Amino acid sequence: MSRMTKPLLSATRAASKNGRLVRRSDQAFGIQERGRTPPNSSGSSFRTKAGYRGGLSVINDDLARNSCVGRRVTGSCRYSTAAQSGETEALDREYIKGFQGRQNKSIPPSPIESKEASIEARLELVDPLLLRDQCQCELCVDPSSHQKLFQTSDIPSALRPSKIVARGEKVELLWDNDVFGYSADHKTQISLDKIEDLFRASQSPKQLVTWDRSVFRERRRSWKWSETRGSGEMLYEMLRELDDYGLVFLEAMPQLEAEQSISSTYGVEQIGNVIGPLRDSLYGRTWDVRSVANAKNIAYTHQYLGLHMDLLYMTNPPDFQILHCLQAPIKGGGESVFVDSFRAAETMLQASSNPITHPLCTYPMHYHYHHVDARTELQNNHYYRNSHPVIELDEHQHVINVNWSPPFQAPLQPYSLANDTVSTRRMREWHQAAQEFSQIIERPDMQFEYLLKPGEAVIFNNRRALHARKAFDVSKGPRWLKGAYIDGDSVWSKLRVLREWSNGK
Ligand SMILES: [Zn+2]
């Protein structure tokens, strides 16, 4: 397996529609679930002698730097004795002094002595604001609605822990200058696990494994949907695989007319019921890929359909796509081809000294769905249009999305309205890079090919796995795939739920 080694190459799932970082910045997964170790970052942010890059730095480098300042006085945890003894002794004064000391940004960070620093040392490095905001007591989070009952912005800047007490697997904090309206005996309990997460900055990017044909062939599994759908454990594993590789294959989908009438849903709808809901679009909640005459979409013909992603002409293209094979011609072609575009992006950007300025990361590619015909009803007329760069990076230069869909590309646009020499140069640079990218994804060693048989389905990440379909011979029998989209929010929600179940929460 190829494990990416540079931060640039380790994609996170962190992307959101607007902020790009928020949606998948579910640190939650990345760290807790796999027990990942923090990256040995070569970045400029908070590093310690032990080479440990405190996750706080990801949240706010200044914060982390400041948080570290309190450590330099003694060089070791001042509270270990009291806290480890589990006694109810307050740890207040030194602790408060420590945080006050952090107000001076000019003091450089001091090292932590060990990666295995005690929980108290970790607690000491977490800003009180962050700790206070974790409070899940019934005054802070409504036990029934789970809604937050205070505003983070209501926490006074001068808030400090007045007392810290270790209680088994938890730490209890009392506060000075708490949120207005809270009494002095308001207690915030935080689990040691949570403190560990906060310390690790919760944000270490997930080390994503990209794949090519041989990697995927080796690790490919097939999930019996009829069994998987009813087992939390198997579903969890399947979704983790989908999240890690962006591609999973299912078999034993409901197939026969009889089965469908019993369940009264198609297989894709069953999947939607479990990890969805399905996302509606101009194609409907589910749609059929069959060859038809005068098709409005190239997918509905029998021709070769090149590597692409769906619905890139939308602001927020669907994250996941399901294709369920209901009918397929025997030896008639129609194989599906998948490519990990993150692997291709990794290959493209490897040599770039400054990926954020790379033409594939900057040049806006326009995609459209242009079906306007005044002779038909308005509801059947569509003109979707949007632009995305081919490769989207987050602020840490991790690939978060790839947008590549030549069949739906609008005519090339100049980089700027000026259409001057700079604009032309940038267009030419993009063009050259696009040629290289295309050559990479067309390499046979990059492509995993599979002929879906009736009863099988595939779920793939539409922002990562490029898909194509080889031409097929209509005379060898009908080909029918049932398709649907699911938003990533839904899939990742289920993944988090299953993770919490699996952790026994
Ligand atoms: Zn509280």
Short mmCIF file of C-alpha atoms and ligand atoms in Angstrom, two decimals:
data_model
loop_
_atom_site.label_atom_id
_atom_site.label_comp_id
_atom_site.label_asym_id
_atom_site.label_seq_id
_atom_site.Cartn_x
_atom_site.Cartn_y
_atom_site.Cartn_z
CA MET A 1 0.00 0.00 0.00
CA SER A 2 1.13 3.41 -0.64
CA ARG A 3 0.85 5.59 2.37
CA MET A 4 1.24 9.20 1.54
CA THR A 5 4.16 10.80 3.12
CA LYS A 6 3.87 14.50 2.56
CA PRO A 7 1.20 16.64 4.16
CA LEU A 8 0.27 17.71 0.70
CA LEU A 9 -0.56 14.19 -0.19
CA SER A 10 -2.51 13.20 2.79
CA ALA A 11 -6.00 14.12 2.04
CA THR A 12 -8.44 14.59 4.79
CA ARG A 13 -12.07 14.12 4.41
CA ALA A 14 -12.39 17.63 5.64
CA ALA A 15 -14.32 19.56 3.18
CA SER A 16 -17.46 21.44 3.37
CA LYS A 17 -19.62 23.04 0.87
CA ASN A 18 -18.59 26.48 1.75
CA GLY A 19 -15.79 26.43 4.20
CA ARG A 20 -14.31 23.29 2.72
CA LEU A 21 -12.60 22.56 5.96
CA VAL A 22 -15.50 22.21 8.24
CA ARG A 23 -17.58 19.45 6.88
CA ARG A 24 -15.10 16.71 7.11
CA SER A 25 -12.87 18.19 9.70
CA ASP A 26 -14.31 15.64 11.92
CA GLN A 27 -11.25 15.21 13.89
CA ALA A 28 -13.45 12.81 15.61
CA PHE A 29 -12.68 10.14 13.15
CA GLY A 30 -9.26 10.77 12.25
CA ILE A 31 -7.78 10.58 15.61
CA GLN A 32 -9.88 8.65 17.98
CA GLU A 33 -10.85 5.92 15.66
CA ARG A 34 -7.54 4.87 14.29
CA GLY A 35 -5.30 6.00 17.07
CA ARG A 36 -3.25 7.84 14.56
CA THR A 37 -0.07 9.37 15.70
CA PRO A 38 0.43 13.04 15.13
CA PRO A 39 2.32 13.89 12.01
CA ASN A 40 5.95 14.76 12.21
CA SER A 41 5.26 18.07 10.75
CA SER A 42 7.84 20.17 9.16
CA GLY A 43 5.48 23.08 9.35
CA SER A 44 6.21 26.23 11.19
CA SER A 45 3.69 25.77 13.90
CA PHE A 46 4.10 24.63 17.43
CA ARG A 47 6.63 21.88 17.75
CA THR A 48 8.28 20.47 20.75
CA LYS A 49 11.59 18.90 21.50
CA ALA A 50 9.96 15.53 21.34
CA GLY A 51 8.93 16.25 17.80
CA TYR A 52 5.36 16.31 18.79
CA ARG A 53 3.23 18.74 16.95
CA GLY A 54 0.46 19.63 19.28
CA GLY A 55 -2.81 19.56 17.52
CA LEU A 56 -3.65 22.90 18.98
CA SER A 57 -1.48 24.41 16.38
CA VAL A 58 -3.97 23.41 13.80
CA ILE A 59 -6.73 25.18 15.58
CA ASN A 60 -4.75 28.29 16.13
CA ASP A 61 -1.00 28.50 16.02
CA ASP A 62 -0.88 31.53 18.25
CA LEU A 63 -3.04 29.83 20.77
CA ALA A 64 -0.81 26.83 20.83
CA ARG A 65 2.30 28.89 21.12
CA ASN A 66 0.84 30.86 23.95
CA SER A 67 -0.48 27.80 25.63
CA CYS A 68 2.95 26.39 25.73
CA VAL A 69 4.42 29.36 27.47
CA GLY A 70 3.15 28.39 30.85
CA ARG A 71 5.32 25.31 30.67
CA ARG A 72 8.64 26.99 30.52
CA VAL A 73 8.78 27.90 34.17
CA THR A 74 9.24 24.45 35.53
CA GLY A 75 9.71 22.30 32.51
CA SER A 76 7.53 19.58 33.92
CA CYS A 77 4.01 19.19 35.05
CA ARG A 78 3.46 20.99 38.26
CA TYR A 79 0.31 19.24 39.13
CA SER A 80 1.07 15.63 38.65
CA THR A 81 1.27 14.76 42.30
CA ALA A 82 -2.03 16.25 43.28
CA ALA A 83 -3.89 15.05 40.29
CA GLN A 84 -2.39 11.60 40.18
CA SER A 85 -3.18 11.02 43.79
CA GLY A 86 -6.77 11.59 42.84
CA GLU A 87 -7.23 13.89 45.75
CA THR A 88 -9.52 16.81 45.67
CA GLU A 89 -6.78 19.29 46.09
CA ALA A 90 -7.15 22.37 44.00
CA LEU A 91 -4.58 22.96 41.36
CA ASP A 92 -5.51 26.52 40.97
CA ARG A 93 -2.87 29.10 41.55
CA GLU A 94 0.01 27.85 39.49
CA TYR A 95 -2.37 26.84 36.79
CA ILE A 96 -3.89 30.27 36.59
CA LYS A 97 -0.48 31.87 36.62
CA GLY A 98 0.46 29.64 33.77
CA PHE A 99 -2.34 30.85 31.60
CA GLN A 100 -1.76 34.44 32.54
CA GLY A 101 1.84 34.02 31.49
CA ARG A 102 0.67 32.99 28.07
CA GLN A 103 -0.59 36.40 27.33
CA ASN A 104 2.93 37.34 26.33
CA LYS A 105 3.24 36.14 22.80
CA SER A 106 6.92 36.94 22.50
CA ILE A 107 7.95 34.09 24.76
CA PRO A 108 8.91 31.12 22.65
CA PRO A 109 7.38 27.72 23.26
CA SER A 110 9.19 25.34 25.48
CA PRO A 111 9.38 21.67 24.80
CA ILE A 112 7.33 18.93 26.32
CA GLU A 113 9.62 16.34 27.69
CA SER A 114 7.83 13.32 26.42
CA LYS A 115 5.23 12.32 23.94
CA GLU A 116 3.65 10.42 26.77
CA ALA A 117 3.11 13.54 28.78
CA SER A 118 0.70 13.13 31.65
CA ILE A 119 -2.88 14.14 31.28
CA GLU A 120 -2.30 17.04 33.63
CA ALA A 121 0.44 18.36 31.43
CA ARG A 122 -1.87 18.07 28.51
CA LEU A 123 -4.66 19.80 30.37
CA GLU A 124 -2.30 22.57 31.11
CA LEU A 125 -1.66 23.09 27.43
CA VAL A 126 -5.28 23.36 26.48
CA ASP A 127 -6.76 26.83 26.57
CA PRO A 128 -9.45 27.25 29.28
CA LEU A 129 -11.81 28.60 26.65
CA LEU A 130 -11.61 25.28 24.85
CA LEU A 131 -12.11 23.37 28.09
CA ARG A 132 -15.09 25.45 29.23
CA ASP A 133 -16.74 25.09 25.87
CA GLN A 134 -16.69 21.28 26.22
CA CYS A 135 -19.08 21.37 29.17
CA GLN A 136 -21.91 18.88 28.68
CA CYS A 137 -23.60 19.38 32.04
CA GLU A 138 -27.33 19.85 31.98
CA LEU A 139 -26.95 23.58 32.48
CA CYS A 140 -24.81 23.78 29.39
CA VAL A 141 -26.43 21.26 27.05
CA ASP A 142 -30.13 20.48 27.16
CA PRO A 143 -30.39 16.80 28.10
CA SER A 144 -33.33 16.27 25.80
CA SER A 145 -32.70 18.36 22.71
CA HIS A 146 -28.89 18.20 23.01
CA GLN A 147 -28.79 21.86 22.15
CA LYS A 148 -26.18 24.11 23.60
CA LEU A 149 -27.56 26.43 26.29
CA PHE A 150 -24.78 28.99 26.37
CA GLN A 151 -22.92 30.84 23.66
CA THR A 152 -19.21 30.44 23.23
CA SER A 153 -19.11 34.17 22.73
CA ASP A 154 -20.61 34.55 26.23
CA ILE A 155 -17.58 32.97 27.85
CA PRO A 156 -15.60 35.82 29.41
CA SER A 157 -12.04 36.15 28.14
CA ALA A 158 -10.92 36.23 31.76
CA LEU A 159 -12.38 32.78 32.49
CA ARG A 160 -9.95 30.57 34.39
CA PRO A 161 -10.24 27.24 36.14
CA SER A 162 -10.45 27.88 39.87
CA LYS A 163 -10.12 24.25 40.80
CA ILE A 164 -9.20 21.06 38.99
CA VAL A 165 -9.97 17.71 40.49
CA ALA A 166 -9.10 14.33 39.07
CA ARG A 167 -11.94 11.83 39.41
CA GLY A 168 -11.10 8.47 37.94
CA GLU A 169 -11.49 8.67 34.20
CA LYS A 170 -12.61 12.25 34.39
CA VAL A 171 -11.36 15.62 35.42
CA GLU A 172 -13.65 18.11 37.08
CA LEU A 173 -13.14 21.82 36.68
CA LEU A 174 -14.64 24.76 38.54
CA TRP A 175 -14.40 28.21 37.15
CA ASP A 176 -13.50 31.77 37.96
CA ASN A 177 -15.22 34.32 35.76
CA ASP A 178 -17.65 31.78 34.37
CA VAL A 179 -20.39 32.64 31.91
CA PHE A 180 -22.87 35.15 33.35
CA GLY A 181 -25.61 33.40 35.30
CA TYR A 182 -23.61 30.32 36.23
CA SER A 183 -22.97 29.87 39.93
CA ALA A 184 -19.61 29.19 41.51
CA ASP A 185 -20.41 25.51 41.93
CA HIS A 186 -20.92 24.91 38.23
CA LYS A 187 -18.70 21.94 37.39
CA THR A 188 -17.39 20.92 34.02
CA GLN A 189 -16.47 17.28 33.75
CA ILE A 190 -14.22 16.22 30.94
CA SER A 191 -13.11 12.71 30.22
CA LEU A 192 -9.44 11.92 29.97
CA ASP A 193 -10.08 10.71 26.44
CA LYS A 194 -11.51 14.06 25.49
CA ILE A 195 -8.58 15.91 27.00
CA GLU A 196 -6.29 13.66 25.05
CA ASP A 197 -8.17 14.52 21.90
CA LEU A 198 -8.02 18.21 22.60
CA PHE A 199 -4.37 17.95 23.28
CA ARG A 200 -3.71 16.11 20.09
CA ALA A 201 -5.45 18.94 18.49
CA SER A 202 -8.01 16.84 17.14
CA GLN A 203 -7.01 18.03 13.77
CA SER A 204 -4.11 15.95 12.64
CA PRO A 205 -4.99 15.28 9.08
CA LYS A 206 -6.01 11.79 8.31
CA GLN A 207 -3.31 9.86 6.55
CA LEU A 208 -5.19 8.72 3.56
CA VAL A 209 -4.15 5.72 1.53
CA THR A 210 -4.52 6.31 -2.16
CA TRP A 211 -4.66 3.43 -4.56
CA ASP A 212 -3.89 2.29 -8.05
CA ARG A 213 -5.03 -0.87 -9.76
CA SER A 214 -2.77 -3.29 -7.96
CA VAL A 215 -3.43 -1.78 -4.53
CA PHE A 216 -7.15 -1.86 -5.00
CA ARG A 217 -7.18 -5.34 -6.47
CA GLU A 218 -5.29 -6.63 -3.51
CA ARG A 219 -7.49 -5.11 -0.89
CA ARG A 220 -10.84 -5.18 -2.57
CA ARG A 221 -13.61 -6.86 -0.64
CA SER A 222 -17.15 -7.50 -1.60
CA TRP A 223 -19.89 -6.93 0.92
CA LYS A 224 -23.02 -9.03 0.97
CA TRP A 225 -25.57 -6.29 1.26
CA SER A 226 -28.25 -8.64 2.53
CA GLU A 227 -26.04 -9.33 5.58
CA THR A 228 -24.27 -6.00 5.90
CA ARG A 229 -27.43 -3.91 6.12
CA GLY A 230 -28.48 -5.62 9.32
CA SER A 231 -25.15 -5.64 11.11
CA GLY A 232 -23.82 -2.49 12.76
CA GLU A 233 -20.37 -3.99 12.86
CA MET A 234 -20.26 -4.85 9.17
CA LEU A 235 -21.81 -1.56 8.19
CA TYR A 236 -19.19 0.25 10.21
CA GLU A 237 -16.43 -1.66 8.46
CA MET A 238 -17.97 -1.09 5.08
CA LEU A 239 -18.35 2.64 5.64
CA ARG A 240 -14.80 2.90 6.90
CA GLU A 241 -13.65 1.23 3.73
CA LEU A 242 -15.77 3.59 1.67
CA ASP A 243 -14.31 6.51 3.56
CA ASP A 244 -10.75 5.27 3.23
CA TYR A 245 -10.79 4.20 -0.39
CA GLY A 246 -13.78 5.97 -1.86
CA LEU A 247 -15.00 2.74 -3.45
CA VAL A 248 -16.83 -0.34 -2.17
CA PHE A 249 -18.53 -3.19 -3.97
CA LEU A 250 -21.68 -4.90 -2.79
CA GLU A 251 -23.27 -8.15 -3.80
CA ALA A 252 -26.50 -9.91 -2.89
CA MET A 253 -28.59 -6.85 -3.58
CA PRO A 254 -32.35 -7.41 -3.91
CA GLN A 255 -32.80 -8.37 -7.47
CA LEU A 256 -35.83 -10.29 -8.48
CA GLU A 257 -39.16 -8.72 -9.18
CA ALA A 258 -40.55 -10.71 -6.29
CA GLU A 259 -37.92 -9.46 -3.87
CA GLN A 260 -38.54 -5.94 -4.98
CA SER A 261 -42.24 -6.21 -4.53
CA ILE A 262 -41.76 -7.57 -1.03
CA SER A 263 -39.52 -4.75 0.00
CA SER A 264 -41.20 -2.39 -2.46
CA THR A 265 -37.91 -0.61 -2.88
CA TYR A 266 -35.02 -0.93 -5.21
CA GLY A 267 -31.64 -1.81 -3.83
CA VAL A 268 -30.41 1.76 -4.05
CA GLU A 269 -33.38 2.86 -1.96
CA GLN A 270 -32.53 0.26 0.66
CA ILE A 271 -29.03 1.66 0.81
CA GLY A 272 -30.50 5.14 1.06
CA ASN A 273 -32.65 4.02 3.98
CA VAL A 274 -29.59 2.79 5.83
CA ILE A 275 -26.87 5.35 5.08
CA GLY A 276 -28.84 8.08 3.29
CA PRO A 277 -31.24 9.69 2.67
CA LEU A 278 -30.83 9.68 -1.08
CA ARG A 279 -30.31 13.06 -2.63
CA ASP A 280 -32.81 14.32 -5.14
CA SER A 281 -31.57 15.99 -8.32
CA LEU A 282 -32.76 16.88 -11.77
CA TYR A 283 -32.50 13.16 -12.50
CA GLY A 284 -34.83 12.27 -9.62
CA ARG A 285 -34.15 10.45 -6.36
CA THR A 286 -33.14 7.38 -8.30
CA TRP A 287 -32.44 7.09 -11.97
CA ASP A 288 -31.83 4.47 -14.59
CA VAL A 289 -28.78 4.09 -16.74
CA ARG A 290 -30.02 2.25 -19.80
CA SER A 291 -29.28 2.80 -23.42
CA VAL A 292 -32.03 4.85 -25.02
CA ALA A 293 -32.39 6.54 -28.39
CA ASN A 294 -31.58 10.27 -28.55
CA ALA A 295 -30.36 10.23 -25.00
CA LYS A 296 -30.13 13.54 -23.18
CA ASN A 297 -27.10 12.27 -21.33
CA ILE A 298 -24.20 10.37 -22.80
CA ALA A 299 -24.54 7.90 -19.93
CA TYR A 300 -27.77 6.66 -21.49
CA THR A 301 -26.09 5.50 -24.68
CA HIS A 302 -23.96 2.44 -25.33
CA GLN A 303 -20.87 4.45 -26.23
CA TYR A 304 -17.68 4.58 -24.24
CA LEU A 305 -18.12 7.09 -21.45
CA GLY A 306 -14.77 8.50 -20.33
CA LEU A 307 -13.52 9.02 -16.78
CA HIS A 308 -15.60 11.65 -15.07
CA MET A 309 -17.46 12.74 -11.98
CA ASP A 310 -21.14 13.54 -11.75
CA LEU A 311 -22.94 16.84 -11.33
CA LEU A 312 -19.89 19.07 -11.20
CA TYR A 313 -22.08 21.76 -12.72
CA MET A 314 -23.59 22.13 -9.27
CA THR A 315 -22.23 24.22 -6.43
CA ASN A 316 -22.19 21.20 -4.18
CA PRO A 317 -21.86 18.04 -6.25
CA PRO A 318 -23.00 14.87 -4.50
CA ASP A 319 -20.29 13.15 -2.51
CA PHE A 320 -21.44 9.60 -3.08
CA GLN A 321 -22.99 7.71 -5.90
CA ILE A 322 -24.56 4.26 -5.95
CA LEU A 323 -24.92 2.13 -9.05
CA HIS A 324 -26.87 -1.09 -8.78
CA CYS A 325 -26.73 -3.50 -11.69
CA LEU A 326 -30.14 -4.97 -12.54
CA GLN A 327 -29.31 -6.28 -15.98
CA ALA A 328 -26.08 -6.71 -17.92
CA PRO A 329 -25.27 -8.32 -21.25
CA ILE A 330 -23.16 -11.43 -21.03
CA LYS A 331 -19.73 -10.72 -22.50
CA GLY A 332 -21.18 -7.69 -24.13
CA GLY A 333 -18.86 -5.09 -22.61
CA GLY A 334 -19.98 -2.26 -20.40
CA GLU A 335 -17.25 -2.69 -17.76
CA SER A 336 -17.01 0.02 -15.14
CA VAL A 337 -13.62 1.66 -14.65
CA PHE A 338 -12.55 3.47 -11.51
CA VAL A 339 -9.50 5.63 -10.82
CA ASP A 340 -8.43 7.19 -7.54
CA SER A 341 -8.12 10.80 -8.61
CA PHE A 342 -6.39 11.62 -5.31
CA ARG A 343 -3.55 9.35 -6.39
CA ALA A 344 -3.41 11.23 -9.68
CA ALA A 345 -3.47 14.59 -7.88
CA GLU A 346 -0.71 13.39 -5.61
CA THR A 347 1.35 12.45 -8.64
CA MET A 348 0.69 15.82 -10.27
CA LEU A 349 1.56 17.92 -7.26
CA GLN A 350 4.53 15.96 -6.02
CA ALA A 351 6.99 18.06 -7.91
CA SER A 352 5.32 21.36 -7.22
CA SER A 353 7.06 23.62 -4.74
CA ASN A 354 3.92 25.61 -4.13
CA PRO A 355 0.84 23.51 -4.90
CA ILE A 356 -1.64 26.24 -4.08
CA THR A 357 -0.50 28.11 -7.16
CA HIS A 358 -0.51 25.03 -9.39
CA PRO A 359 -2.69 25.61 -12.47
CA LEU A 360 -4.89 22.62 -11.63
CA CYS A 361 -5.52 24.13 -8.19
CA THR A 362 -6.28 27.63 -9.43
CA TYR A 363 -7.72 27.66 -12.91
CA PRO A 364 -11.53 27.59 -12.79
CA MET A 365 -12.95 24.82 -14.92
CA HIS A 366 -16.47 25.47 -16.06
CA TYR A 367 -18.98 22.67 -16.13
CA HIS A 368 -22.50 22.86 -17.40
CA TYR A 369 -25.65 20.92 -18.12
CA HIS A 370 -27.14 22.84 -20.99
CA HIS A 371 -30.50 21.61 -22.23
CA VAL A 372 -32.58 24.55 -23.35
CA ASP A 373 -35.28 24.04 -25.90
CA ALA A 374 -38.05 26.62 -26.23
CA ARG A 375 -40.33 24.00 -27.74
CA THR A 376 -40.48 22.02 -24.53
CA GLU A 377 -41.94 22.86 -21.15
CA LEU A 378 -39.95 24.94 -18.74
CA GLN A 379 -39.71 22.09 -16.26
CA ASN A 380 -37.79 20.07 -18.83
CA ASN A 381 -35.33 22.86 -19.53
CA HIS A 382 -32.12 23.03 -17.53
CA TYR A 383 -29.05 25.16 -17.60
CA TYR A 384 -26.84 24.30 -14.67
CA ARG A 385 -23.44 25.88 -14.62
CA ASN A 386 -20.57 26.08 -12.17
CA SER A 387 -16.84 26.21 -11.96
CA HIS A 388 -14.32 24.43 -9.78
CA PRO A 389 -10.57 24.04 -10.00
CA VAL A 390 -9.54 20.51 -10.96
CA ILE A 391 -7.84 19.97 -7.60
CA GLU A 392 -9.13 21.52 -4.39
CA LEU A 393 -6.72 21.82 -1.49
CA ASP A 394 -7.42 22.79 2.07
CA GLU A 395 -5.34 25.30 3.95
CA HIS A 396 -2.88 22.56 4.86
CA GLN A 397 -2.52 21.66 1.20
CA HIS A 398 -4.31 18.37 1.51
CA VAL A 399 -6.35 17.31 -1.47
CA ILE A 400 -10.00 17.47 -0.47
CA ASN A 401 -11.78 17.19 -3.80
CA VAL A 402 -10.99 16.59 -7.41
CA ASN A 403 -13.26 17.97 -10.13
CA TRP A 404 -12.74 16.25 -13.46
CA SER A 405 -15.59 15.72 -15.85
CA PRO A 406 -14.71 16.31 -19.50
CA PRO A 407 -18.09 15.17 -20.87
CA PHE A 408 -19.79 17.95 -18.94
CA GLN A 409 -17.17 20.62 -19.43
CA ALA A 410 -18.31 23.97 -20.80
CA PRO A 411 -16.12 25.59 -23.47
CA LEU A 412 -12.82 26.81 -22.07
CA GLN A 413 -12.96 30.32 -20.66
CA PRO A 414 -10.12 32.83 -20.44
CA TYR A 415 -8.67 33.08 -16.98
CA SER A 416 -9.76 36.67 -16.62
CA LEU A 417 -11.97 39.08 -18.46
CA ALA A 418 -8.90 40.96 -19.59
CA ASN A 419 -7.95 37.97 -21.72
CA ASP A 420 -4.47 39.43 -21.95
CA THR A 421 -1.11 37.70 -22.13
CA VAL A 422 -1.24 36.74 -18.45
CA SER A 423 -4.63 35.21 -18.90
CA THR A 424 -3.45 33.37 -21.99
CA ARG A 425 -0.34 32.11 -20.26
CA ARG A 426 -2.36 30.78 -17.37
CA MET A 427 -4.74 29.05 -19.73
CA ARG A 428 -1.83 27.42 -21.55
CA GLU A 429 -0.29 26.32 -18.25
CA TRP A 430 -3.58 24.80 -17.23
CA HIS A 431 -3.89 23.10 -20.59
CA GLN A 432 -0.49 21.48 -20.27
CA ALA A 433 -1.23 20.35 -16.72
CA ALA A 434 -4.62 18.99 -17.80
CA GLN A 435 -2.90 16.96 -20.50
CA GLU A 436 -0.57 15.47 -17.91
CA PHE A 437 -3.43 14.76 -15.53
CA SER A 438 -5.38 13.05 -18.28
CA GLN A 439 -2.38 10.91 -19.18
CA ILE A 440 -2.00 9.83 -15.56
CA ILE A 441 -5.61 8.76 -15.10
CA GLU A 442 -5.63 6.95 -18.44
CA ARG A 443 -2.69 4.77 -17.45
CA PRO A 444 -3.85 1.14 -17.19
CA ASP A 445 -1.97 0.71 -13.91
CA MET A 446 -4.15 3.44 -12.41
CA GLN A 447 -7.45 1.91 -13.48
CA PHE A 448 -9.50 -0.67 -11.63
CA GLU A 449 -11.90 -2.29 -14.02
CA TYR A 450 -14.89 -4.38 -13.10
CA LEU A 451 -17.94 -5.69 -14.89
CA LEU A 452 -20.91 -5.37 -12.55
CA LYS A 453 -23.13 -8.39 -12.65
CA PRO A 454 -26.85 -8.37 -11.90
CA GLY A 455 -27.24 -8.28 -8.14
CA GLU A 456 -24.06 -6.31 -7.57
CA ALA A 457 -23.67 -2.66 -6.75
CA VAL A 458 -20.94 -0.16 -6.22
CA ILE A 459 -20.83 2.86 -3.94
CA PHE A 460 -18.14 5.41 -4.64
CA ASN A 461 -16.99 8.84 -3.58
CA ASN A 462 -17.97 11.04 -6.50
CA ARG A 463 -15.47 13.74 -5.49
CA ARG A 464 -12.61 11.28 -5.51
CA ALA A 465 -13.21 8.15 -7.58
CA LEU A 466 -13.38 8.88 -11.27
CA HIS A 467 -15.66 6.48 -13.07
CA ALA A 468 -16.00 5.44 -16.68
CA ARG A 469 -17.95 2.87 -18.64
CA LYS A 470 -16.70 0.91 -21.56
CA ALA A 471 -18.83 0.61 -24.67
CA PHE A 472 -21.24 -2.30 -24.78
CA ASP A 473 -22.99 -4.28 -27.41
CA VAL A 474 -26.72 -3.67 -27.22
CA SER A 475 -27.39 -6.77 -29.32
CA LYS A 476 -26.03 -8.97 -26.49
CA GLY A 477 -28.86 -8.01 -24.19
CA PRO A 478 -30.13 -5.08 -22.18
CA ARG A 479 -27.97 -3.23 -19.67
CA TRP A 480 -29.65 -1.54 -16.77
CA LEU A 481 -28.11 0.17 -13.80
CA LYS A 482 -30.16 1.86 -11.12
CA GLY A 483 -28.40 4.88 -9.70
CA ALA A 484 -28.72 7.34 -6.84
CA TYR A 485 -26.70 9.98 -5.00
CA ILE A 486 -26.13 10.51 -1.30
CA ASP A 487 -24.67 13.58 0.36
CA GLY A 488 -21.49 13.04 2.31
CA ASP A 489 -23.09 14.59 5.37
CA SER A 490 -25.44 11.64 5.62
CA VAL A 491 -22.81 8.99 5.06
CA TRP A 492 -20.35 10.55 7.49
CA SER A 493 -23.11 10.99 10.04
CA LYS A 494 -23.77 7.25 9.94
CA LEU A 495 -20.08 6.54 10.12
CA ARG A 496 -19.81 8.65 13.30
CA VAL A 497 -22.85 6.96 14.80
CA LEU A 498 -21.39 3.52 14.14
CA ARG A 499 -18.06 4.62 15.52
CA GLU A 500 -19.69 5.74 18.75
CA TRP A 501 -21.60 2.49 18.94
CA SER A 502 -18.45 0.57 18.35
CA ASN A 503 -16.74 2.51 21.14
CA GLY A 504 -19.58 1.53 23.41
CA LYS A 505 -20.88 5.03 23.92
ZN ZN B 1 -21.75 23.15 32.30
#
